[in-house]
Structures are given as C-alpha cells and as structure tokens.
Amino acid sequence: MDHSLYIHIPFCRHRCHYCDFNTSTGQSGLIPAYIEALIKELRIVSLAKPNIPIHSIYFGGGTPSLIPASMYEKILNAIKAGFKLSSDCEISLEANPGTLNQEYLTGLYGLGFNRISIGVQSLDPFDLVRLDRIHSIWDVLESVRYARFAGFDNINLDLIFGLPWQDLETWRKTLLRAIDLSPEHFSIYSLIIEPGTPLFNWYQKGLIKQQDQDLEADMYELTIDTLKGSNYGHYEISNWAKKDQNRDFRCRHNLQYWLGYPYLGIGAGAHGFSNGFRTINTLTIHDYIERMSQENHMPVPFPGTPAQISMDAIDLKTQMSDFMMVGLRLVKEGVSERRFSKLFGRSMTEIFSQEIIRLIDQGLIEWSEGEERKLHLTRRGIFLANRVFMAFV
Ligand code: SF4
C-alpha cells in the first residue's frame, strides 16, 4: 500500500505568540546534525522494509524553509535510495514568509518539490504584530510571487481566524486579500489559545478574551460561503481546494491521514501509523540526535526506529473509531460503508448503529445519495463537528 512520509523540522527563528508546536528557537547550530539524524532514521526504516511505495512527502514544522536547499537534496537522495517514489509523488514544504527568496524556491523546485504551503495566518498588519509573526504583508506577496516564478503551480496558504481582537470585517478583508493571491489551496483554522503561550498569559491577566463563539461561527460561515463563491471546493472541515476539471488540488498528504492510510513519521516529535502500529518519536532535538547517533541499537520490527518513545499496536476497536472520527472530517466524501467493511470485516452500521442513528436524528450526519453509501456531515454537523467526532470515541 502507498505510504506517505512526514518529516518534522523543529526549528524556528522566533516563537510566535500563539505557538505551542514542537519547535525550538536559537538552535540553528544543531541543524546539520539534525539532518544527518533524519537521514539515518530514513535509512533504518527503509532497511527494515525496502522499497515501500511513497506517494507523498511532507516537510512540516517549525519552519522547514530555514533549511538550505542543499540539505534537502541530501534528504531526498536518501529517500530515493531506500523507498520507491511514485512518478507523481507530492512533495510539500511548509514555508514561512520572511524566510523565502527567489533563489531558494527555484532551488527547491529543481529538486522536485511541487507544493508549497505558506504560513500567512493573516493579511492584516495589526494581526501579524499581535501574533508576533516575523513577516509583513509585503513578505507574503513576495513569497507567492517567488513561488510562482520558480514554477510552483500548487500553493497552499494557511490562515487563522477567531483572533480575540478580530471582528467579522477584518477577517473578511484578510480572506478576500488571500483569495486575490489565487492559491490552489487554503488551510484555515480557528485560533486556540494554548496554555504556555504569551496569548494565554494575556488571557489569564484579562488583557484579551476568548473569541465569542457565535462570532467565530459567523467567521467560519463567511469563510465557507466566500470560498464557495470563489470556486474553491470545501473538502475537509478546515481545507479548501481550487476546483479544476483537469487536476485535483486536494492535499494528497493530508488525505492519507483522513482516509486512514499509512504514513511514517520521521524526526523529533513525529507521529506515524503503519503496519497496525502507531509510533511517536522523542520530542526534543537533542534527544533525537543523541538516539540516532548511537552506533548500536536494538533491532526493532518495521516501522520501529531508535527515535521512538512509543510504538503501540492499535486494537481493532480503536482503528474503527479513528476511521470514523478522522474520515468524517471529509465533509463531502465522508466515510464509505463499503471501505469500512473491507478494512475491518464488519459492518459500520452494526458496530456504530446507536451512534449513527442518534447523530442522524440530531441532523448532524446523513447518508449520501449515489451508488456507494457514504456517511457525511450535514451543514449543521460541520459547525458542530466536535460533537460528532466525540460520539465515536
Ligand atoms: S512559525 Fe509556526 S512553528 Fe514557528 S513559532 Fe511561529 S507558529 Fe510556531
């Protein structure tokens, strides 16, 4: 079965005010050793099972665009040596405006990267300052221009709404400005104020409030309707792809997660799911490098590597619940009754009969019409998706 590869790059120049991701600042001196460790982990996993077919590679962070193109060349060579890449393999890089230039993006494109995901977050100068992003609106425009000139014809823009100080009009302006840039894809999430971040401190001191839930729902609705009117298909709760008869711009890598297909997680803090095992790598850069630099380590079965702090076999019930929770995120496609039976040898309506009946009665999910029976969220269900997912825990 085709796998996807997720490779984590946990380096940033500076920590944004809302960020609780697994990333570090002031550690750029460790980048060369970290890249060597990544290459070693890739080798170990590919030696355990040679020539795994790979149809997407995603470098996420952190700020992957801080890594020189020459280092990506080494990583990609290691992947090509140990895995079997499909001819149309999607190779994505998360990039932050303010870290990009023409030469860099042209170099990446030449190496085979074919998708860039740009962390825009907002196109309002006031938002960018309060979020403590390193970039300006100008940097965003330049980044998109560089990417296009380099040859990228598949660009994602990440945006955040529901900022505590944001009103509907400010969000509309950001959204419309972003649409003007004509990306092929949008990932748009509402802000969560995470403990341990400066935003959380401001919240605790009463300097900012949580965004009003009704206003946040209005912002989400505005997003859905505006993007629909601009020819973007809403295919996942937080993701939209430009409609194109000749090409599918949905993110292949993320579809792998949502459809319950296997992926390998490489790098500090990366998660994987393959061969019925869920894997979690050690979080810190130092420990990751240390583990991967050991000459001798206990042999572990695929997909094990010395970087992992856990490798758990996932029982059938959990796999079925995950399949429902993650699959229902696909707002149009939903979960297929046929695929469920094929994967688990049981009927979805038998295992989750009560949950399905209750959620249909509440108007949150429905069966799709058409040849293949699929269960998907209703419009009301999209707004109350967490309630739906919790039903399958
Ligand atoms: S660029 Fe992204 S990963 Fe880095 S600190 Fe900001 S939000 Fe976190």
mmCIF file of C-alpha atoms and ligand atoms in Angstrom:
data_model
loop_
_atom_site.group_PDB
_atom_site.id
_atom_site.type_symbol
_atom_site.label_atom_id
_atom_site.label_comp_id
_atom_site.label_asym_id
_atom_site.label_seq_id
_atom_site.Cartn_x
_atom_site.Cartn_y
_atom_site.Cartn_z
ATOM 1 C CA MET A 1 0.000 0.000 0.000
ATOM 2 C CA ASP A 2 1.243 3.519 -0.774
ATOM 3 C CA HIS A 3 2.651 5.255 2.272
ATOM 4 C CA SER A 4 3.191 8.929 2.990
ATOM 5 C CA LEU A 5 6.270 10.332 4.690
ATOM 6 C CA TYR A 6 6.053 13.124 7.242
ATOM 7 C CA ILE A 7 9.388 14.725 8.154
ATOM 8 C CA HIS A 8 9.477 17.165 11.045
ATOM 9 C CA ILE A 9 11.751 20.223 11.020
ATOM 10 C CA PRO A 10 11.589 21.691 14.555
ATOM 11 C CA PHE A 11 13.490 24.944 14.038
ATOM 12 C CA CYS A 12 12.126 28.498 14.062
ATOM 13 C CA ARG A 13 13.763 31.897 14.149
ATOM 14 C CA HIS A 14 11.418 33.098 16.769
ATOM 15 C CA ARG A 15 8.388 31.762 18.644
ATOM 16 C CA CYS A 16 5.047 33.308 17.646
ATOM 17 C CA HIS A 17 2.732 34.427 20.442
ATOM 18 C CA TYR A 18 0.154 31.671 19.900
ATOM 19 C CA CYS A 19 2.507 28.778 19.148
ATOM 20 C CA ASP A 20 2.662 25.568 21.168
ATOM 21 C CA PHE A 21 4.069 23.404 18.342
ATOM 22 C CA ASN A 22 7.108 21.205 18.774
ATOM 23 C CA THR A 23 9.719 23.702 17.643
ATOM 24 C CA SER A 24 12.785 25.462 19.054
ATOM 25 C CA THR A 25 14.458 28.809 18.610
ATOM 26 C CA GLY A 26 18.149 29.608 18.915
ATOM 27 C CA GLN A 27 19.159 26.046 17.981
ATOM 28 C CA SER A 28 20.124 26.546 14.362
ATOM 29 C CA GLY A 29 23.662 25.316 15.166
ATOM 30 C CA LEU A 30 22.124 21.848 15.511
ATOM 31 C CA ILE A 31 20.641 21.799 12.005
ATOM 32 C CA PRO A 32 23.480 19.848 10.286
ATOM 33 C CA ALA A 33 23.478 17.131 12.988
ATOM 34 C CA TYR A 34 19.677 17.001 12.890
ATOM 35 C CA ILE A 35 19.651 16.484 9.121
ATOM 36 C CA GLU A 36 22.181 13.655 9.480
ATOM 37 C CA ALA A 37 19.916 12.104 12.130
ATOM 38 C CA LEU A 38 16.892 12.350 9.811
ATOM 39 C CA ILE A 39 18.827 10.615 7.057
ATOM 40 C CA LYS A 40 19.820 7.862 9.458
ATOM 41 C CA GLU A 41 16.239 7.348 10.611
ATOM 42 C CA LEU A 42 15.090 7.163 6.978
ATOM 43 C CA ARG A 43 17.779 4.553 6.290
ATOM 44 C CA ILE A 44 16.815 2.434 9.293
ATOM 45 C CA VAL A 45 13.135 2.353 8.429
ATOM 46 C CA SER A 46 13.780 1.685 4.747
ATOM 47 C CA LEU A 47 16.242 -1.121 5.504
ATOM 48 C CA ALA A 48 13.616 -2.792 7.696
ATOM 49 C CA LYS A 49 11.230 -2.788 4.724
ATOM 50 C CA PRO A 50 12.907 -1.842 1.433
ATOM 51 C CA ASN A 51 11.139 -0.085 -1.431
ATOM 52 C CA ILE A 52 7.961 0.961 0.351
ATOM 53 C CA PRO A 53 5.880 2.830 -2.235
ATOM 54 C CA ILE A 54 5.642 6.518 -1.287
ATOM 55 C CA HIS A 55 3.211 8.904 -2.933
ATOM 56 C CA SER A 56 3.570 11.976 -0.732
ATOM 57 C CA ILE A 57 6.333 13.564 1.317
ATOM 58 C CA TYR A 58 5.587 16.445 3.653
ATOM 59 C CA PHE A 59 8.213 18.559 5.413
ATOM 60 C CA GLY A 60 6.382 20.246 8.300
ATOM 61 C CA GLY A 61 7.499 22.334 11.236
ATOM 62 C CA GLY A 62 8.620 24.504 12.729
ATOM 63 C CA THR A 63 9.928 26.391 9.769
ATOM 64 C CA PRO A 64 11.202 23.928 7.143
ATOM 65 C CA SER A 65 12.134 26.869 4.911
ATOM 66 C CA LEU A 66 15.065 27.600 7.267
ATOM 67 C CA ILE A 67 16.868 24.506 5.976
ATOM 68 C CA PRO A 68 19.192 25.101 2.998
ATOM 69 C CA ALA A 69 18.191 23.505 -0.318
ATOM 70 C CA SER A 70 21.464 21.530 -0.358
ATOM 71 C CA MET A 71 20.355 19.700 2.808
ATOM 72 C CA TYR A 72 17.005 18.841 1.233
ATOM 73 C CA GLU A 73 18.925 17.397 -1.688
ATOM 74 C CA LYS A 74 20.678 15.009 0.711
ATOM 75 C CA ILE A 75 17.402 14.030 2.392
ATOM 76 C CA LEU A 76 15.633 13.438 -0.920
ATOM 77 C CA ASN A 77 18.554 11.343 -2.141
ATOM 78 C CA ALA A 78 18.282 9.190 0.983
ATOM 79 C CA ILE A 79 14.539 8.781 0.378
ATOM 80 C CA LYS A 80 15.045 7.852 -3.268
ATOM 81 C CA ALA A 81 17.709 5.315 -2.279
ATOM 82 C CA GLY A 82 15.512 3.482 0.214
ATOM 83 C CA PHE A 83 11.915 3.972 -0.890
ATOM 84 C CA LYS A 84 10.003 3.675 -4.134
ATOM 85 C CA LEU A 85 8.661 7.117 -5.013
ATOM 86 C CA SER A 86 5.671 7.316 -7.334
ATOM 87 C CA SER A 87 6.334 9.308 -10.504
ATOM 88 C CA ASP A 88 3.779 11.919 -9.413
ATOM 89 C CA CYS A 89 4.807 11.963 -5.748
ATOM 90 C CA GLU A 90 3.515 15.096 -3.992
ATOM 91 C CA ILE A 91 6.486 16.749 -2.235
ATOM 92 C CA SER A 92 5.408 19.622 0.029
ATOM 93 C CA LEU A 93 7.321 22.090 2.125
ATOM 94 C CA GLU A 94 5.871 24.318 4.817
ATOM 95 C CA ALA A 95 7.398 27.737 4.399
ATOM 96 C CA ASN A 96 7.166 30.994 6.273
ATOM 97 C CA PRO A 97 7.096 34.373 4.549
ATOM 98 C CA GLY A 98 10.169 36.313 5.615
ATOM 99 C CA THR A 99 12.398 33.257 5.127
ATOM 100 C CA LEU A 100 11.960 32.890 1.359
ATOM 101 C CA ASN A 101 13.753 34.266 -1.661
ATOM 102 C CA GLN A 102 13.745 33.535 -5.369
ATOM 103 C CA GLU A 103 16.958 31.543 -5.469
ATOM 104 C CA TYR A 104 15.839 29.287 -2.625
ATOM 105 C CA LEU A 105 12.431 28.461 -4.104
ATOM 106 C CA THR A 106 13.882 27.928 -7.575
ATOM 107 C CA GLY A 107 16.380 25.541 -5.993
ATOM 108 C CA LEU A 108 13.639 23.582 -4.205
ATOM 109 C CA TYR A 109 11.562 23.325 -7.349
ATOM 110 C CA GLY A 110 14.603 21.988 -9.181
ATOM 111 C CA LEU A 111 14.951 19.279 -6.526
ATOM 112 C CA GLY A 112 11.425 18.041 -7.166
ATOM 113 C CA PHE A 113 9.336 19.931 -4.587
ATOM 114 C CA ASN A 114 5.973 20.545 -6.226
ATOM 115 C CA ARG A 115 3.811 22.020 -3.453
ATOM 116 C CA ILE A 116 4.480 24.937 -1.107
ATOM 117 C CA SER A 117 2.394 25.633 1.964
ATOM 118 C CA ILE A 118 2.889 29.228 3.092
ATOM 119 C CA GLY A 119 2.148 30.215 6.704
ATOM 120 C CA VAL A 120 0.395 33.502 6.035
ATOM 121 C CA GLN A 121 -2.016 33.420 9.034
ATOM 122 C CA SER A 122 -3.320 36.949 8.412
ATOM 123 C CA LEU A 123 -3.159 39.745 5.874
ATOM 124 C CA ASP A 124 -3.853 42.442 8.426
ATOM 125 C CA PRO A 125 -0.721 44.239 9.713
ATOM 126 C CA PHE A 126 -2.171 44.637 13.200
ATOM 127 C CA ASP A 127 -2.901 40.879 13.473
ATOM 128 C CA LEU A 128 0.606 39.991 12.320
ATOM 129 C CA VAL A 129 2.152 42.193 15.021
ATOM 130 C CA ARG A 130 -0.080 40.815 17.767
ATOM 131 C CA LEU A 131 0.583 37.238 16.702
ATOM 132 C CA ASP A 132 4.288 38.177 16.685
ATOM 133 C CA ARG A 133 4.885 36.743 13.230
ATOM 134 C CA ILE A 134 8.232 37.637 11.672
ATOM 135 C CA HIS A 135 6.700 38.679 8.364
ATOM 136 C CA SER A 136 4.814 41.593 6.823
ATOM 137 C CA ILE A 137 2.052 41.573 4.206
ATOM 138 C CA TRP A 138 4.701 42.549 1.671
ATOM 139 C CA ASP A 139 6.664 39.383 2.545
ATOM 140 C CA VAL A 140 3.560 37.301 1.787
ATOM 141 C CA LEU A 141 3.093 38.918 -1.630
ATOM 142 C CA GLU A 142 6.773 38.428 -2.402
ATOM 143 C CA SER A 143 6.679 34.783 -1.271
ATOM 144 C CA VAL A 144 3.778 33.932 -3.552
ATOM 145 C CA ARG A 145 5.458 35.783 -6.430
ATOM 146 C CA TYR A 146 8.767 33.943 -5.890
ATOM 147 C CA ALA A 147 6.965 30.593 -5.694
ATOM 148 C CA ARG A 148 5.080 31.198 -8.947
ATOM 149 C CA PHE A 149 8.207 32.382 -10.715
ATOM 150 C CA ALA A 150 10.080 29.297 -9.508
ATOM 151 C CA GLY A 151 7.418 27.135 -11.174
ATOM 152 C CA PHE A 152 5.126 26.111 -8.291
ATOM 153 C CA ASP A 153 1.579 25.613 -9.549
ATOM 154 C CA ASN A 154 0.256 24.174 -6.299
ATOM 155 C CA ILE A 155 0.371 26.691 -3.450
ATOM 156 C CA ASN A 156 -1.425 26.460 -0.138
ATOM 157 C CA LEU A 157 -1.994 29.445 2.140
ATOM 158 C CA ASP A 158 -2.523 28.877 5.880
ATOM 159 C CA LEU A 159 -4.821 31.368 7.581
ATOM 160 C CA ILE A 160 -6.160 31.732 11.129
ATOM 161 C CA PHE A 161 -9.460 33.312 12.158
ATOM 162 C CA GLY A 162 -11.135 33.856 15.521
ATOM 163 C CA LEU A 163 -8.345 36.083 16.859
ATOM 164 C CA PRO A 164 -9.510 37.604 20.168
ATOM 165 C CA TRP A 165 -9.434 41.169 18.816
ATOM 166 C CA GLN A 166 -10.745 40.334 15.342
ATOM 167 C CA ASP A 167 -14.163 41.335 14.006
ATOM 168 C CA LEU A 168 -16.023 39.940 11.026
ATOM 169 C CA GLU A 169 -14.929 42.749 8.709
ATOM 170 C CA THR A 170 -11.225 42.383 9.468
ATOM 171 C CA TRP A 171 -11.470 38.656 8.832
ATOM 172 C CA ARG A 172 -13.349 39.244 5.578
ATOM 173 C CA LYS A 173 -10.560 41.584 4.409
ATOM 174 C CA THR A 174 -7.862 39.012 5.151
ATOM 175 C CA LEU A 175 -9.825 36.314 3.366
ATOM 176 C CA LEU A 176 -10.503 38.442 0.274
ATOM 177 C CA ARG A 177 -6.881 39.575 0.075
ATOM 178 C CA ALA A 178 -5.777 35.955 0.287
ATOM 179 C CA ILE A 179 -8.213 34.926 -2.468
ATOM 180 C CA ASP A 180 -6.730 37.698 -4.624
ATOM 181 C CA LEU A 181 -3.428 35.808 -4.482
ATOM 182 C CA SER A 182 -5.123 32.868 -6.264
ATOM 183 C CA PRO A 183 -3.596 29.956 -4.356
ATOM 184 C CA GLU A 184 -4.723 26.458 -5.319
ATOM 185 C CA HIS A 185 -5.491 25.534 -1.731
ATOM 186 C CA PHE A 186 -6.419 27.017 1.650
ATOM 187 C CA SER A 187 -5.991 25.603 5.157
ATOM 188 C CA ILE A 188 -7.966 27.777 7.560
ATOM 189 C CA TYR A 189 -8.212 27.119 11.288
ATOM 190 C CA SER A 190 -9.717 28.993 14.208
ATOM 191 C CA LEU A 191 -7.268 30.118 16.856
ATOM 192 C CA ILE A 192 -6.994 28.079 20.025
ATOM 193 C CA ILE A 193 -5.359 29.910 22.917
ATOM 194 C CA GLU A 194 -2.976 27.234 24.178
ATOM 195 C CA PRO A 195 -1.595 27.142 27.744
ATOM 196 C CA GLY A 196 2.024 28.251 27.998
ATOM 197 C CA THR A 197 1.821 30.771 25.160
ATOM 198 C CA PRO A 198 2.025 34.578 25.556
ATOM 199 C CA LEU A 199 -1.584 34.779 24.321
ATOM 200 C CA PHE A 200 -2.621 32.516 27.182
ATOM 201 C CA ASN A 201 -0.813 34.784 29.670
ATOM 202 C CA TRP A 202 -2.656 37.797 28.281
ATOM 203 C CA TYR A 203 -5.887 35.840 28.563
ATOM 204 C CA GLN A 204 -5.186 34.918 32.202
ATOM 205 C CA LYS A 205 -4.393 38.544 33.008
ATOM 206 C CA GLY A 206 -7.676 39.613 31.429
ATOM 207 C CA LEU A 207 -5.960 41.553 28.641
ATOM 208 C CA ILE A 208 -7.745 39.547 25.941
ATOM 209 C CA LYS A 209 -10.896 37.429 25.877
ATOM 210 C CA GLN A 210 -11.678 34.174 24.137
ATOM 211 C CA GLN A 211 -13.368 34.928 20.856
ATOM 212 C CA ASP A 212 -17.152 34.966 21.094
ATOM 213 C CA GLN A 213 -18.433 31.527 19.912
ATOM 214 C CA ASP A 214 -21.236 32.986 17.793
ATOM 215 C CA LEU A 215 -18.888 35.437 16.095
ATOM 216 C CA GLU A 216 -16.429 32.630 15.451
ATOM 217 C CA ALA A 217 -19.216 30.576 13.855
ATOM 218 C CA ASP A 218 -20.106 33.619 11.709
ATOM 219 C CA MET A 219 -16.480 33.868 10.584
ATOM 220 C CA TYR A 220 -16.434 30.201 9.661
ATOM 221 C CA GLU A 221 -19.696 30.535 7.758
ATOM 222 C CA LEU A 222 -18.352 33.588 5.935
ATOM 223 C CA THR A 223 -15.275 31.546 5.022
ATOM 224 C CA ILE A 224 -17.333 28.655 3.645
ATOM 225 C CA ASP A 225 -19.610 30.894 1.609
ATOM 226 C CA THR A 226 -16.898 33.233 0.319
ATOM 227 C CA LEU A 227 -14.626 30.421 -0.811
ATOM 228 C CA LYS A 228 -17.521 28.627 -2.447
ATOM 229 C CA GLY A 229 -18.269 31.798 -4.401
ATOM 230 C CA SER A 230 -14.616 31.957 -5.462
ATOM 231 C CA ASN A 231 -14.561 28.424 -6.910
ATOM 232 C CA TYR A 232 -12.920 26.596 -4.032
ATOM 233 C CA GLY A 233 -14.325 23.210 -3.012
ATOM 234 C CA HIS A 234 -14.742 22.647 0.719
ATOM 235 C CA TYR A 235 -13.474 19.087 1.084
ATOM 236 C CA GLU A 236 -12.362 18.934 4.728
ATOM 237 C CA ILE A 237 -13.534 20.877 7.784
ATOM 238 C CA SER A 238 -10.603 23.303 7.515
ATOM 239 C CA ASN A 239 -9.414 22.775 3.945
ATOM 240 C CA TRP A 240 -10.454 24.042 0.536
ATOM 241 C CA ALA A 241 -9.068 23.230 -2.915
ATOM 242 C CA LYS A 242 -9.496 25.161 -6.144
ATOM 243 C CA LYS A 243 -11.940 23.385 -8.439
ATOM 244 C CA ASP A 244 -10.247 22.314 -11.632
ATOM 245 C CA GLN A 245 -11.549 19.777 -14.097
ATOM 246 C CA ASN A 246 -8.072 18.592 -15.003
ATOM 247 C CA ARG A 247 -6.433 18.406 -11.634
ATOM 248 C CA ASP A 248 -7.152 17.508 -8.038
ATOM 249 C CA PHE A 249 -5.632 20.133 -5.748
ATOM 250 C CA ARG A 250 -6.691 18.455 -2.511
ATOM 251 C CA CYS A 251 -3.647 17.832 -0.313
ATOM 252 C CA ARG A 252 -2.687 14.234 -1.033
ATOM 253 C CA HIS A 253 -0.586 14.031 2.088
ATOM 254 C CA ASN A 254 -3.355 15.089 4.457
ATOM 255 C CA LEU A 255 -5.896 12.905 2.652
ATOM 256 C CA GLN A 256 -3.687 9.992 3.660
ATOM 257 C CA TYR A 257 -4.445 10.770 7.333
ATOM 258 C CA TRP A 258 -8.130 11.448 6.802
ATOM 259 C CA LEU A 259 -8.659 8.271 4.790
ATOM 260 C CA GLY A 260 -6.839 6.145 7.368
ATOM 261 C CA TYR A 261 -3.937 5.124 5.096
ATOM 262 C CA PRO A 262 -0.416 4.524 6.457
ATOM 263 C CA TYR A 263 2.257 7.161 6.995
ATOM 264 C CA LEU A 264 5.718 7.189 8.512
ATOM 265 C CA GLY A 265 6.717 9.959 10.928
ATOM 266 C CA ILE A 266 10.406 10.905 10.803
ATOM 267 C CA GLY A 267 12.141 13.461 13.065
ATOM 268 C CA ALA A 268 11.696 14.852 16.556
ATOM 269 C CA GLY A 269 8.135 14.519 17.835
ATOM 270 C CA ALA A 270 6.857 12.985 14.580
ATOM 271 C CA HIS A 271 3.939 10.533 14.722
ATOM 272 C CA GLY A 272 3.398 7.616 12.360
ATOM 273 C CA PHE A 273 0.835 4.922 11.650
ATOM 274 C CA SER A 274 1.798 1.828 9.703
ATOM 275 C CA ASN A 275 1.548 -1.950 9.870
ATOM 276 C CA GLY A 276 -1.118 -1.593 12.612
ATOM 277 C CA PHE A 277 1.274 0.374 14.873
ATOM 278 C CA ARG A 278 1.121 3.970 15.993
ATOM 279 C CA THR A 279 4.571 5.439 16.585
ATOM 280 C CA ILE A 280 5.673 8.577 18.440
ATOM 281 C CA ASN A 281 9.218 9.934 18.285
ATOM 282 C CA THR A 282 11.085 11.631 21.093
ATOM 283 C CA LEU A 283 10.213 15.315 21.278
ATOM 284 C CA THR A 284 13.474 17.173 21.744
ATOM 285 C CA ILE A 285 16.085 17.860 19.107
ATOM 286 C CA HIS A 286 18.928 16.924 21.463
ATOM 287 C CA ASP A 287 17.450 13.566 22.409
ATOM 288 C CA TYR A 288 16.572 12.820 18.806
ATOM 289 C CA ILE A 289 20.132 13.472 17.629
ATOM 290 C CA GLU A 290 21.516 11.514 20.573
ATOM 291 C CA ARG A 291 19.309 8.471 19.875
ATOM 292 C CA MET A 292 20.075 8.487 16.180
ATOM 293 C CA SER A 293 23.829 8.860 16.699
ATOM 294 C CA GLN A 294 24.107 5.614 18.703
ATOM 295 C CA GLU A 295 26.075 3.113 16.667
ATOM 296 C CA ASN A 296 24.346 0.077 18.110
ATOM 297 C CA HIS A 297 20.693 -0.203 18.855
ATOM 298 C CA MET A 298 18.240 -2.973 19.487
ATOM 299 C CA PRO A 299 16.707 -4.225 16.253
ATOM 300 C CA VAL A 300 13.036 -3.274 16.111
ATOM 301 C CA PRO A 301 10.446 -4.534 13.631
ATOM 302 C CA PHE A 302 9.072 -2.219 10.950
ATOM 303 C CA PRO A 303 8.073 0.615 11.411
ATOM 304 C CA GLY A 304 10.250 0.888 14.539
ATOM 305 C CA THR A 305 13.294 3.166 14.836
ATOM 306 C CA PRO A 306 15.501 4.149 17.823
ATOM 307 C CA ALA A 307 13.909 7.615 17.770
ATOM 308 C CA GLN A 308 10.601 6.284 19.022
ATOM 309 C CA ILE A 309 9.406 6.654 22.589
ATOM 310 C CA SER A 310 6.361 4.525 21.811
ATOM 311 C CA MET A 311 5.226 2.015 19.213
ATOM 312 C CA ASP A 312 1.804 0.702 20.098
ATOM 313 C CA ALA A 313 -0.276 -1.880 18.317
ATOM 314 C CA ILE A 314 -3.671 -0.314 17.674
ATOM 315 C CA ASP A 315 -6.569 -2.592 18.536
ATOM 316 C CA LEU A 316 -9.387 -3.083 16.074
ATOM 317 C CA LYS A 317 -11.946 -1.053 18.056
ATOM 318 C CA THR A 318 -9.616 1.965 18.172
ATOM 319 C CA GLN A 319 -8.865 1.635 14.461
ATOM 320 C CA MET A 320 -12.583 1.609 13.697
ATOM 321 C CA SER A 321 -13.238 4.656 15.914
ATOM 322 C CA ASP A 322 -10.317 6.529 14.352
ATOM 323 C CA PHE A 323 -11.590 5.672 10.899
ATOM 324 C CA MET A 324 -14.965 7.253 11.705
ATOM 325 C CA MET A 325 -13.637 10.317 13.535
ATOM 326 C CA VAL A 326 -10.970 11.198 11.025
ATOM 327 C CA GLY A 327 -12.945 10.181 7.931
ATOM 328 C CA LEU A 328 -15.935 12.315 8.857
ATOM 329 C CA ARG A 329 -13.664 15.367 8.645
ATOM 330 C CA LEU A 330 -14.006 14.936 4.872
ATOM 331 C CA VAL A 331 -17.158 16.959 4.589
ATOM 332 C CA LYS A 332 -18.199 15.811 1.114
ATOM 333 C CA GLU A 333 -16.615 12.392 0.843
ATOM 334 C CA GLY A 334 -17.346 11.223 4.391
ATOM 335 C CA VAL A 335 -16.834 7.569 5.343
ATOM 336 C CA SER A 336 -17.627 4.748 2.964
ATOM 337 C CA GLU A 337 -19.659 1.815 4.270
ATOM 338 C CA ARG A 338 -18.015 -0.468 1.718
ATOM 339 C CA ARG A 339 -14.480 0.574 2.657
ATOM 340 C CA PHE A 340 -15.245 0.103 6.342
ATOM 341 C CA SER A 341 -16.408 -3.471 5.713
ATOM 342 C CA LYS A 342 -13.400 -4.189 3.520
ATOM 343 C CA LEU A 343 -10.920 -2.897 6.109
ATOM 344 C CA PHE A 344 -12.448 -4.360 9.243
ATOM 345 C CA GLY A 345 -14.585 -7.253 8.063
ATOM 346 C CA ARG A 346 -17.575 -5.828 9.965
ATOM 347 C CA SER A 347 -20.384 -3.502 9.008
ATOM 348 C CA MET A 348 -20.191 0.153 10.073
ATOM 349 C CA THR A 349 -23.919 0.196 10.791
ATOM 350 C CA GLU A 350 -23.554 -2.839 13.036
ATOM 351 C CA ILE A 351 -20.600 -1.526 15.078
ATOM 352 C CA PHE A 352 -21.817 2.064 15.436
ATOM 353 C CA SER A 353 -25.562 1.594 14.956
ATOM 354 C CA GLN A 354 -26.632 3.644 18.005
ATOM 355 C CA GLU A 355 -24.218 6.486 17.333
ATOM 356 C CA ILE A 356 -25.221 6.724 13.679
ATOM 357 C CA ILE A 357 -28.967 6.687 14.410
ATOM 358 C CA ARG A 358 -28.607 9.329 17.138
ATOM 359 C CA LEU A 359 -26.453 11.663 15.021
ATOM 360 C CA ILE A 360 -28.808 11.327 12.039
ATOM 361 C CA ASP A 361 -31.764 12.135 14.343
ATOM 362 C CA GLN A 362 -29.899 15.218 15.547
ATOM 363 C CA GLY A 363 -29.393 16.321 11.941
ATOM 364 C CA LEU A 364 -25.600 16.189 12.236
ATOM 365 C CA ILE A 365 -24.801 13.433 9.713
ATOM 366 C CA GLU A 366 -26.579 11.888 6.738
ATOM 367 C CA TRP A 367 -26.151 9.182 4.101
ATOM 368 C CA SER A 368 -25.029 10.417 0.719
ATOM 369 C CA GLU A 369 -27.117 9.682 -2.308
ATOM 370 C CA GLY A 370 -25.491 7.753 -5.108
ATOM 371 C CA GLU A 371 -24.178 4.309 -5.810
ATOM 372 C CA GLU A 372 -21.870 3.996 -2.852
ATOM 373 C CA ARG A 373 -23.321 4.511 0.628
ATOM 374 C CA LYS A 374 -21.270 7.078 2.494
ATOM 375 C CA LEU A 375 -21.925 8.857 5.748
ATOM 376 C CA HIS A 376 -21.011 12.524 5.896
ATOM 377 C CA LEU A 377 -21.601 15.660 7.974
ATOM 378 C CA THR A 378 -24.614 17.852 7.253
ATOM 379 C CA ARG A 379 -24.129 21.621 7.075
ATOM 380 C CA ARG A 380 -25.237 21.793 10.724
ATOM 381 C CA GLY A 381 -22.832 18.922 11.505
ATOM 382 C CA ILE A 382 -19.918 20.846 10.022
ATOM 383 C CA PHE A 383 -20.467 23.555 12.646
ATOM 384 C CA LEU A 384 -20.824 21.006 15.454
ATOM 385 C CA ALA A 385 -18.197 18.588 14.185
ATOM 386 C CA ASN A 386 -16.531 18.035 17.557
ATOM 387 C CA ARG A 387 -19.801 16.725 18.953
ATOM 388 C CA VAL A 388 -19.975 14.246 16.062
ATOM 389 C CA PHE A 389 -16.378 13.075 16.496
ATOM 390 C CA MET A 390 -16.795 12.604 20.246
ATOM 391 C CA ALA A 391 -19.657 10.193 19.604
ATOM 392 C CA PHE A 392 -17.155 7.723 18.116
ATOM 393 C CA VAL A 393 -14.533 7.908 20.874
HETATM 394 S S1 SF4 B 1 6.500 29.890 12.632
HETATM 395 FE FE1 SF4 B 1 4.944 28.328 13.131
HETATM 396 S S2 SF4 B 1 6.040 26.742 14.272
HETATM 397 FE FE2 SF4 B 1 7.365 28.559 14.218
HETATM 398 S S3 SF4 B 1 6.910 29.624 16.124
HETATM 399 FE FE3 SF4 B 1 5.570 30.522 14.562
HETATM 400 S S4 SF4 B 1 3.663 29.318 14.679
HETATM 401 FE FE4 SF4 B 1 5.257 28.169 15.778
#
